[in-house]
């Protein structure tokens, strides 16, 4: 049950670090509580003052801001913690969404805990959770990966490491990187794996498509508009890991029961393998093993 009086209590509390989620595109998603906290604290720690200033349209006049980004965080933490210990209240916000989720703030929150400072979240938008909630893929367990490495070799290695996970996978990417990222996903996860693209979520040109990876890669690759803005990729977990039947056992059973090309077709449909890879496995299972 929501507790209306709790908001009043926490907002006025001195010496508290508030971790405040802000919209990922649509200003209407700034919660009334977030707006109130932003207006009432003594100081804001922000990534970019120009971006946070836009929130004053909904939150009213904002207090003084200090920049806390990946370059300045280390140096700023000491003075911010000192201000909190002296009784000042501070709100941490990032450019969009929830601080610390592929965004700065971890060192500050960690230091606040170490100093015995009260830390209070003001929850709200998060692109990964918004995409997952609408993706139509299993959400009981998921793995948040965030951004993949920019270079292809490192990116493929990271994808290889994730290929066997049964959990739904969540990735962040600027939309301009989607063609390269999707090509790598097709190469590593196989083109049949289901994925949902959430692009420009909550904005005017929102995309939410659920397709097998190969089809998603083809559609995005041929539509320049889909390469603009911000994107989340939600990718189904490994079908093998979810399946109670091990791939090995399935290959043996199909090879024993069906002609090779038919067995390969069924195997490709039930796994991440393409038809050629499935055929090679079926063929090797048909060869008599050492006596
Ligand atoms: N902390 C943020 C959050 O809670 O979502 C994420 C910050 S991270 C630096 C930025 C990435 O989030 C973008 O590159 C994109 O992958 C994703 N993102 C942010 N806004 C989005 C939106 N409106 N639609 C889709 N993805 C978005």
JSON list of N, CA and C in Angstrom, two decimals, residues 280 282-290:
[
{"chain": "A", "resi": 280, "resn": "UNK", "atom": "N", "xyz": [25.33, -30.67, -40.23]},
{"chain": "A", "resi": 280, "resn": "UNK", "atom": "CA", "xyz": [26.65, -31.23, -39.89]},
{"chain": "A", "resi": 280, "resn": "UNK", "atom": "C", "xyz": [26.56, -32.04, -38.59]},
{"chain": "A", "resi": 282, "resn": "UNK", "atom": "N", "xyz": [23.87, -33.55, -37.33]},
{"chain": "A", "resi": 282, "resn": "UNK", "atom": "CA", "xyz": [23.09, -34.77, -37.58]},
{"chain": "A", "resi": 282, "resn": "UNK", "atom": "C", "xyz": [23.96, -35.81, -38.30]},
{"chain": "A", "resi": 283, "resn": "UNK", "atom": "N", "xyz": [24.72, -35.34, -39.29]},
{"chain": "A", "resi": 283, "resn": "UNK", "atom": "CA", "xyz": [25.60, -36.25, -40.04]},
{"chain": "A", "resi": 283, "resn": "UNK", "atom": "C", "xyz": [26.62, -36.92, -39.11]},
{"chain": "A", "resi": 284, "resn": "UNK", "atom": "N", "xyz": [27.20, -36.09, -38.20]},
{"chain": "A", "resi": 284, "resn": "UNK", "atom": "CA", "xyz": [28.22, -36.69, -37.33]},
{"chain": "A", "resi": 284, "resn": "UNK", "atom": "C", "xyz": [27.58, -37.68, -36.35]},
{"chain": "A", "resi": 285, "resn": "UNK", "atom": "N", "xyz": [26.32, -37.42, -35.97]},
{"chain": "A", "resi": 285, "resn": "UNK", "atom": "CA", "xyz": [25.65, -38.36, -35.05]},
{"chain": "A", "resi": 285, "resn": "UNK", "atom": "C", "xyz": [25.29, -39.68, -35.74]},
{"chain": "A", "resi": 286, "resn": "UNK", "atom": "N", "xyz": [25.16, -39.63, -37.09]},
{"chain": "A", "resi": 286, "resn": "UNK", "atom": "CA", "xyz": [24.80, -40.84, -37.84]},
{"chain": "A", "resi": 286, "resn": "UNK", "atom": "C", "xyz": [26.01, -41.75, -38.08]},
{"chain": "A", "resi": 287, "resn": "UNK", "atom": "N", "xyz": [27.21, -41.14, -37.99]},
{"chain": "A", "resi": 287, "resn": "UNK", "atom": "CA", "xyz": [28.40, -41.95, -38.23]},
{"chain": "A", "resi": 287, "resn": "UNK", "atom": "C", "xyz": [28.60, -42.91, -37.07]},
{"chain": "A", "resi": 288, "resn": "UNK", "atom": "N", "xyz": [28.90, -44.17, -37.35]},
{"chain": "A", "resi": 288, "resn": "UNK", "atom": "CA", "xyz": [29.11, -45.08, -36.23]},
{"chain": "A", "resi": 288, "resn": "UNK", "atom": "C", "xyz": [30.33, -44.66, -35.42]},
{"chain": "A", "resi": 289, "resn": "UNK", "atom": "N", "xyz": [30.20, -44.68, -34.10]},
{"chain": "A", "resi": 289, "resn": "UNK", "atom": "CA", "xyz": [31.31, -44.29, -33.22]},
{"chain": "A", "resi": 289, "resn": "UNK", "atom": "C", "xyz": [32.32, -45.42, -33.10]},
{"chain": "A", "resi": 290, "resn": "UNK", "atom": "N", "xyz": [33.45, -45.17, -32.39]},
{"chain": "A", "resi": 290, "resn": "UNK", "atom": "CA", "xyz": [34.47, -46.22, -32.22]},
{"chain": "A", "resi": 290, "resn": "UNK", "atom": "C", "xyz": [33.88, -47.41, -31.46]}
]
